[in-house]
mmCIF file of C-alpha atoms and ligand atoms in Angstrom:
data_model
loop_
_atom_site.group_PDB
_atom_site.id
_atom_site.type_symbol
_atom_site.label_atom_id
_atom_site.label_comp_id
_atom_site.label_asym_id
_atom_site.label_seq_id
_atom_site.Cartn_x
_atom_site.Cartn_y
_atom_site.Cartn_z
ATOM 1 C CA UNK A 6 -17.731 -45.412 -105.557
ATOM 2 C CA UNK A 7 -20.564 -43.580 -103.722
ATOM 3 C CA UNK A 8 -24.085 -43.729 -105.098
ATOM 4 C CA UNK A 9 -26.458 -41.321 -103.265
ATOM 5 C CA UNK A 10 -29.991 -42.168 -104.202
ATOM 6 C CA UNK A 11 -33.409 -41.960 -103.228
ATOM 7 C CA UNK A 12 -34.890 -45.625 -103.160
ATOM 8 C CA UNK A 13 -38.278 -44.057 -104.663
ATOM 9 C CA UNK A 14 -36.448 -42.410 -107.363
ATOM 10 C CA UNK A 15 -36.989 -43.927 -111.090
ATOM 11 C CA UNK A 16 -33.854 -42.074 -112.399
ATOM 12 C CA UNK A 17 -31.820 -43.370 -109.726
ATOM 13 C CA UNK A 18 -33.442 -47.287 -110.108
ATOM 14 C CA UNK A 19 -31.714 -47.151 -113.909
ATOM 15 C CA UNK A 20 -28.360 -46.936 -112.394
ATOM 16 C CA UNK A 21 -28.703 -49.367 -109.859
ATOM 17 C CA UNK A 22 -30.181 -51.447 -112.936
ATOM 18 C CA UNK A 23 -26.832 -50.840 -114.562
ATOM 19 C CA UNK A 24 -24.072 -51.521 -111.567
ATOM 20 C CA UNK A 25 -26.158 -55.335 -111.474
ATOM 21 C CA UNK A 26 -25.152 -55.782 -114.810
ATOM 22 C CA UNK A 27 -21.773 -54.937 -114.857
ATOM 23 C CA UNK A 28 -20.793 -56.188 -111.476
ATOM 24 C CA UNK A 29 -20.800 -52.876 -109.777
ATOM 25 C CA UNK A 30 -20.595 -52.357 -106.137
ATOM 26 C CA UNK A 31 -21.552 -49.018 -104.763
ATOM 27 C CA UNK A 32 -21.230 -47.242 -101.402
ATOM 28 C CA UNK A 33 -24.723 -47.028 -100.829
ATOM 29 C CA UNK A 34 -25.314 -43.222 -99.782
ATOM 30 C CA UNK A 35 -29.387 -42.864 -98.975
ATOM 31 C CA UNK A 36 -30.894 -39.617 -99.454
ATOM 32 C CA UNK A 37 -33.927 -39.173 -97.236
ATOM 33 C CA UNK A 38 -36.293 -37.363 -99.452
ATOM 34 C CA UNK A 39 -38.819 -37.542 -96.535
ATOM 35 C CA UNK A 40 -36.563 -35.390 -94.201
ATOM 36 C CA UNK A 41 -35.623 -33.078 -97.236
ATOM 37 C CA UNK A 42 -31.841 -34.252 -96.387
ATOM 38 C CA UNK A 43 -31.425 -33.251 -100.294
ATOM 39 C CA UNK A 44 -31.087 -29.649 -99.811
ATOM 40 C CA UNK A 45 -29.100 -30.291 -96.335
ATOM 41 C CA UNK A 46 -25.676 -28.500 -97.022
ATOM 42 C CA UNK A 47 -23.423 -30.935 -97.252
ATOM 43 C CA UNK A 48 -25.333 -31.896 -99.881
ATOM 44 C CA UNK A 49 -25.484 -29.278 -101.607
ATOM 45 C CA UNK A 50 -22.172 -28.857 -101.783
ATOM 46 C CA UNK A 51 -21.694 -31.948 -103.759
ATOM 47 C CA UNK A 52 -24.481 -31.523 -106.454
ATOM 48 C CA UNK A 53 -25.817 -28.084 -106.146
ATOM 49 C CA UNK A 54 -28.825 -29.002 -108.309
ATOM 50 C CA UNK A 55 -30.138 -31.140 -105.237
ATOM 51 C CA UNK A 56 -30.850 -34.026 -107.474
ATOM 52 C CA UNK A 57 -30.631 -38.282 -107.403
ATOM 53 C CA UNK A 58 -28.660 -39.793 -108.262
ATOM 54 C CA UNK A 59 -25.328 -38.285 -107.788
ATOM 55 C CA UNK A 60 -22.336 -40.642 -108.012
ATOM 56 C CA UNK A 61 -18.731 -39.546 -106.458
ATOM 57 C CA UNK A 62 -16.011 -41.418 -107.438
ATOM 58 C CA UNK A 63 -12.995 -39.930 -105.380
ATOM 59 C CA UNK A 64 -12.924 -36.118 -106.508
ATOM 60 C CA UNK A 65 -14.705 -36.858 -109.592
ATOM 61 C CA UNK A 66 -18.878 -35.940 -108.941
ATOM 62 C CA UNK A 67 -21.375 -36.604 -111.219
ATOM 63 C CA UNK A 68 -25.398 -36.509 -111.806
ATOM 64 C CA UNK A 69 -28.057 -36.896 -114.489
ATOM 65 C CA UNK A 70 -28.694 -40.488 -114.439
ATOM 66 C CA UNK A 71 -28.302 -40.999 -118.523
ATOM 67 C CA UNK A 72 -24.455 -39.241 -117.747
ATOM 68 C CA UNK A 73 -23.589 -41.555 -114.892
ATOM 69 C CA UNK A 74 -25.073 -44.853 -117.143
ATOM 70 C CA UNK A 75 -22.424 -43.709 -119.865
ATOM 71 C CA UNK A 76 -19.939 -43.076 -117.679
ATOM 72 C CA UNK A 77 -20.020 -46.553 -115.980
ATOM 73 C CA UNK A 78 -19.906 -48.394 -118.894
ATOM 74 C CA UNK A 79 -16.796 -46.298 -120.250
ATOM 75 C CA UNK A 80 -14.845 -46.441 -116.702
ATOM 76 C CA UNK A 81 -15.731 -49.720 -115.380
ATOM 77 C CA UNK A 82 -16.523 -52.206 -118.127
ATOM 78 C CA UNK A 83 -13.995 -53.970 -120.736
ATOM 79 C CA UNK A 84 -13.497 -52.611 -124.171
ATOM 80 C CA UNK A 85 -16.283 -52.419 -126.357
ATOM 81 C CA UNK A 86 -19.211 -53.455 -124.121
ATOM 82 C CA UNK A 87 -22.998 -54.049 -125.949
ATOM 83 C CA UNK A 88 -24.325 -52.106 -123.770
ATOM 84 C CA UNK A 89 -22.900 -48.749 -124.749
ATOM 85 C CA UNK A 90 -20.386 -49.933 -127.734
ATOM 86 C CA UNK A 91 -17.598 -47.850 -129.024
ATOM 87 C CA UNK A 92 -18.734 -47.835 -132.704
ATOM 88 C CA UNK A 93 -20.068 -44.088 -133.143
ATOM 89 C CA UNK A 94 -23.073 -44.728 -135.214
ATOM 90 C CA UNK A 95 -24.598 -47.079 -132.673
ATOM 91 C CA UNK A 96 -23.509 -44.219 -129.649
ATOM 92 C CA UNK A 97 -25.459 -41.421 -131.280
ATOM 93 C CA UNK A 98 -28.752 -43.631 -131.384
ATOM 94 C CA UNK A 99 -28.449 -44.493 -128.066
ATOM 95 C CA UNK A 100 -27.702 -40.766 -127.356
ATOM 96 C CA UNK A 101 -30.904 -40.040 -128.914
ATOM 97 C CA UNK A 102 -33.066 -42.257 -127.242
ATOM 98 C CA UNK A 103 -31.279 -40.890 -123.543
ATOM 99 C CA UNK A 104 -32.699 -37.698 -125.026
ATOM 100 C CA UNK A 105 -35.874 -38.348 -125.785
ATOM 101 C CA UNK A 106 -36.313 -40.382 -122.888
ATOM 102 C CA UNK A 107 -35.123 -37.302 -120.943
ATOM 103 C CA UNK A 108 -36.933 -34.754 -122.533
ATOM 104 C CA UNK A 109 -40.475 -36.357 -124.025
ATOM 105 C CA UNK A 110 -40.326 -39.939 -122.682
ATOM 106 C CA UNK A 111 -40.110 -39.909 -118.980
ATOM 107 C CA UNK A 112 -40.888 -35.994 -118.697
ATOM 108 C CA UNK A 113 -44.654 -36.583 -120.434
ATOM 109 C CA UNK A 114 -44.576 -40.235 -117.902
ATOM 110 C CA UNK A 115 -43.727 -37.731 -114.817
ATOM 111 C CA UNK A 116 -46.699 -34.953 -116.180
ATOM 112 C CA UNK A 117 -49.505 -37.717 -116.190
ATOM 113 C CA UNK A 118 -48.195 -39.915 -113.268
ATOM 114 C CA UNK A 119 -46.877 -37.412 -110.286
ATOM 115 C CA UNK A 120 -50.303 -36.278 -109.514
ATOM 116 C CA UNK A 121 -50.690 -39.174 -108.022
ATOM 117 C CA UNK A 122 -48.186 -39.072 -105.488
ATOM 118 C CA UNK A 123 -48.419 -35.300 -104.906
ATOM 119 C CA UNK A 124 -51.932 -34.954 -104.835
ATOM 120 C CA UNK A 125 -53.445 -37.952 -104.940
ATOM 121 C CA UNK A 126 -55.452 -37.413 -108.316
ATOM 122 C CA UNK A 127 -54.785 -38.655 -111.929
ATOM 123 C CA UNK A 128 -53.092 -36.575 -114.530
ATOM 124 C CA UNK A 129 -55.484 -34.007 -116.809
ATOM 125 C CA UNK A 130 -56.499 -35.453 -119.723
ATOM 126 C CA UNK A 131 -54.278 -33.219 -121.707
ATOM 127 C CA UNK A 132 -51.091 -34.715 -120.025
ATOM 128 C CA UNK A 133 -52.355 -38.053 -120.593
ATOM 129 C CA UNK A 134 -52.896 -37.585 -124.393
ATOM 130 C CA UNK A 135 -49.217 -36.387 -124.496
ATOM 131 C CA UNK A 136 -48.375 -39.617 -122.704
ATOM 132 C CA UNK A 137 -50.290 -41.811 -125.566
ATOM 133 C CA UNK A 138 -48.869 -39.817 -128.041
ATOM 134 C CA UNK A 139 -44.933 -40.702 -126.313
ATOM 135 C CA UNK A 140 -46.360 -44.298 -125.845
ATOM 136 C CA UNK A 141 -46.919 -43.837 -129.655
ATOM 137 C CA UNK A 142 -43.463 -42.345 -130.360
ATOM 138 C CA UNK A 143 -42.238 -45.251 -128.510
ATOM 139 C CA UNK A 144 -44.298 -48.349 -130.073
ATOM 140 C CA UNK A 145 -43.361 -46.547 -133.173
ATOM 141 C CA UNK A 146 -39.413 -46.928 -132.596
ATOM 142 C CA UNK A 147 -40.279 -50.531 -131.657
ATOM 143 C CA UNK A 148 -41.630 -51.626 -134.553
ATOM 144 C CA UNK A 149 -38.098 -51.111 -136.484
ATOM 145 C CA UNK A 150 -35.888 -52.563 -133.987
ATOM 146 C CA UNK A 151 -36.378 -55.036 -131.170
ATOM 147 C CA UNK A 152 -34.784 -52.547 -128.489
ATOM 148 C CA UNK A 153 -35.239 -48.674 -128.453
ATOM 149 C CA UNK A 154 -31.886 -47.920 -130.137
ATOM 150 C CA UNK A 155 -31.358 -50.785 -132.525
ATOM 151 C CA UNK A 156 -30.972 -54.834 -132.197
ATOM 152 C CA UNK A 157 -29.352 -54.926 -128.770
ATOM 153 C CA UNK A 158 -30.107 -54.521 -125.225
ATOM 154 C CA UNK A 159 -28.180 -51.132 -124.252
ATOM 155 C CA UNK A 160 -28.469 -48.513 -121.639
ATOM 156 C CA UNK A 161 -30.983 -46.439 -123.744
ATOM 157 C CA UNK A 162 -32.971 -49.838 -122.662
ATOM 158 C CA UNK A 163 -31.778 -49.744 -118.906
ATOM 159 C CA UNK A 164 -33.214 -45.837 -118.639
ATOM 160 C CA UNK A 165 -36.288 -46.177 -120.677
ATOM 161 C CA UNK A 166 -37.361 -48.918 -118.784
ATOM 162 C CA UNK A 167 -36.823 -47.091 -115.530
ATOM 163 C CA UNK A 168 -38.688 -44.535 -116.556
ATOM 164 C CA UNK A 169 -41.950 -47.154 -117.920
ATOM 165 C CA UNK A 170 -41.891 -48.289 -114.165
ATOM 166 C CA UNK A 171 -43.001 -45.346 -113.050
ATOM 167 C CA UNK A 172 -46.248 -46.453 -115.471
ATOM 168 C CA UNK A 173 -46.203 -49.698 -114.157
ATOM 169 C CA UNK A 174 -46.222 -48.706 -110.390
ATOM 170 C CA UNK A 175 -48.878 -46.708 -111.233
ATOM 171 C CA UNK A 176 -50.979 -49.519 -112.467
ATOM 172 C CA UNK A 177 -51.519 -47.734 -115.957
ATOM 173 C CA UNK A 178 -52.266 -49.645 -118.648
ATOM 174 C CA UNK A 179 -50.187 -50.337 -122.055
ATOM 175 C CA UNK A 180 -52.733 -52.356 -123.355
ATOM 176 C CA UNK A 181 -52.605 -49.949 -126.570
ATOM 177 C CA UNK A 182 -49.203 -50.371 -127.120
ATOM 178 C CA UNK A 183 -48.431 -54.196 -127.400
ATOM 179 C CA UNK A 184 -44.757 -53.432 -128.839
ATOM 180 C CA UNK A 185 -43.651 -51.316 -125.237
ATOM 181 C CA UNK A 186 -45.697 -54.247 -123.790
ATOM 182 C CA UNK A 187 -43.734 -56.954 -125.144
ATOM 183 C CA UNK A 188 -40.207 -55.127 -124.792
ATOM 184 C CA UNK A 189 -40.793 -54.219 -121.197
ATOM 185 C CA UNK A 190 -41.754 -57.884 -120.409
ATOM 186 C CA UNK A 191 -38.063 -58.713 -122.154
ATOM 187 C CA UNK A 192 -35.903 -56.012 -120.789
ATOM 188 C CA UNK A 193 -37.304 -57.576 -117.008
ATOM 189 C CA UNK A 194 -36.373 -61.108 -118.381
ATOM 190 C CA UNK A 195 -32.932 -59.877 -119.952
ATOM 191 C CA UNK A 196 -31.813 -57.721 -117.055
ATOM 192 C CA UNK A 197 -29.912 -59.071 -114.299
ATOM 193 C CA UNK A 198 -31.502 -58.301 -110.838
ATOM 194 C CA UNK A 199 -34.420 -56.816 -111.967
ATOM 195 C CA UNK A 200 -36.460 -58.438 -108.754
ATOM 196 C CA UNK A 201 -33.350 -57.180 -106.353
ATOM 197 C CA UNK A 202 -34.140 -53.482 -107.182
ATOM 198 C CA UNK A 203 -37.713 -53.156 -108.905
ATOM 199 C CA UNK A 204 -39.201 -55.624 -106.247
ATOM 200 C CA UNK A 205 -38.511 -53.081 -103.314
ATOM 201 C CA UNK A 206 -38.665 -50.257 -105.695
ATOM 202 C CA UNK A 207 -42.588 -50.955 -106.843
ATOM 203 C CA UNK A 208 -43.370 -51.838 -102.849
ATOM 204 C CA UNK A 209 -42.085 -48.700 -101.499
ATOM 205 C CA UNK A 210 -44.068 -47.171 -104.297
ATOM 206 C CA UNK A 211 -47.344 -48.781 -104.097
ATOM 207 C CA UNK A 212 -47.187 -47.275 -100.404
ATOM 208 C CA UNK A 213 -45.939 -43.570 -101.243
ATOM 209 C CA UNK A 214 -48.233 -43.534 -104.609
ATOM 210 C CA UNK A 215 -51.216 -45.024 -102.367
ATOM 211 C CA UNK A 216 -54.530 -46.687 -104.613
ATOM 212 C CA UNK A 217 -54.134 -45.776 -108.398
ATOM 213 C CA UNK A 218 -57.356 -44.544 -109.696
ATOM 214 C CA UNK A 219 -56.706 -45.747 -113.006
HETATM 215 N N1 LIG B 27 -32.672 -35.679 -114.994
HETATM 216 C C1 LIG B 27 -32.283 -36.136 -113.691
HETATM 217 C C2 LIG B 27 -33.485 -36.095 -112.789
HETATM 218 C C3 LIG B 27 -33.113 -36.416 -111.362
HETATM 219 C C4 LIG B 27 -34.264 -36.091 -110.441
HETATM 220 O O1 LIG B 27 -35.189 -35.325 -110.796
HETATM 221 N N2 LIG B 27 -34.211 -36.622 -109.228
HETATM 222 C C5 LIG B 27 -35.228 -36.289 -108.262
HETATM 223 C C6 LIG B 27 -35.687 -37.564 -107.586
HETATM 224 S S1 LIG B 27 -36.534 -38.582 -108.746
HETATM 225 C C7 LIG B 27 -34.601 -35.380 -107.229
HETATM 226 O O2 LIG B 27 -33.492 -35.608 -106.798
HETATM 227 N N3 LIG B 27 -35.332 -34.329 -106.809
HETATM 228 C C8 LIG B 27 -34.910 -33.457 -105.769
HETATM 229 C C9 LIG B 27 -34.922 -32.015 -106.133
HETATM 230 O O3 LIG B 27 -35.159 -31.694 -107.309
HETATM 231 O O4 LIG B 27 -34.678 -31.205 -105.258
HETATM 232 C C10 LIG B 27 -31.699 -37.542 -113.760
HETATM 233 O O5 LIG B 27 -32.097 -38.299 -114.649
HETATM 234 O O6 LIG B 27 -30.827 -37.865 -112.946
#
């Protein structure tokens, strides 16, 4: 199974998060952002959206990181698995929280935090209320349930907490929100190879993000 990714690329560290725990190896296919070998044709030609990660699994293509993380667990992992079980109550709240992480969560996280890396400068203070007020959304599911979509660790976990590690690259603080605090600190414990793809992950970062201001 090919995996082309972008090693700086937060959507693309959820499913690498993912293939540790279920015992997936891929075909490592690297995507050189730097030499804009994303809109090269070939590439283009496989996802024409030009987007990380893509996964290609014999003539079967796929992107959007939450798609591929549901699509691994259905394809490669053993009957009902926690991460993504079968019962259809427990799937639609782990839809949900792919959603909002897709559309509020990371998006308000990317707002804020990309103005570092593409300008060097710090978010405007109206894209960092919007982040408090997802951070609040957030600390808000995590006071009902000990993971974002109910009592167990599942991909909605895996993606969310790609997406807080753009935050914690970044040096920004969660000091207001002691619940994302705490669950962050047990997703790292919890996940298999955390170190083996954040480690790299937050180096290559630091460098490309240069001195947070914040
Ligand atoms: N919603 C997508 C976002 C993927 C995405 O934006 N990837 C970026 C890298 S982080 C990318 O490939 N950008 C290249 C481009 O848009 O041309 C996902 O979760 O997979």
């Amino acid at each position: 199974m090919d995996l082309y990714y972008f090693s700086l690329s937060p959507p693309c560290w959820s499913v690498l998060l993912l293939g540790h725990q279920l015992d997936i190896k891929f075909n490592m296919k690297p995507i050189d952002f730097f030499s804009k070998a994303h809109l090269k044709e070939d590439f283009i030609k496989l996802n024409p959206v030009h987007k990380v990660p893509t996964l290609q699994e014999g003539e079967f293509t796929l992107s959007e990181s939450r798609a591929i993380l549901s699509y691994l667990v259905d394809a490669h992992a053993q009957g009902s698995h926690p991460l993504y079980p079968s019962d259809a109550k427990v799937r639609a709240l782990i839809q949900q929280q792919l959603n909002f992480d897709l559309g509020i969560f990371y998006h308000r996280i990317y707002d804020y935090c990309s103005p570092l890396w593409k300008s060097k400068t710090t978010g405007s203070e109206a894209d960092r209320e919007r982040l408090h007020e997802a951070l609040g959304f957030l600390e808000a599911y995590l006071g009902r349930t000990r993971y974002v979509a109910g009592n167990g660790l599942t991909i909605a976990d895996i993606s969310m907490m790609a997406s807080a590690s753009v935050l914690v690259a970044c040096k920004f603080s969660l000091e207001k929100f002691p619940k994302v605090f705490a669950w962050y600190e047990t997703c790292k414990k919890e996940l298999v190879g955390y170190q083996d793809v954040m480690g790299p992950a937050f180096e290559g970062f630091a460098r490309f993000v240069g001195k947070p201001t914040h």
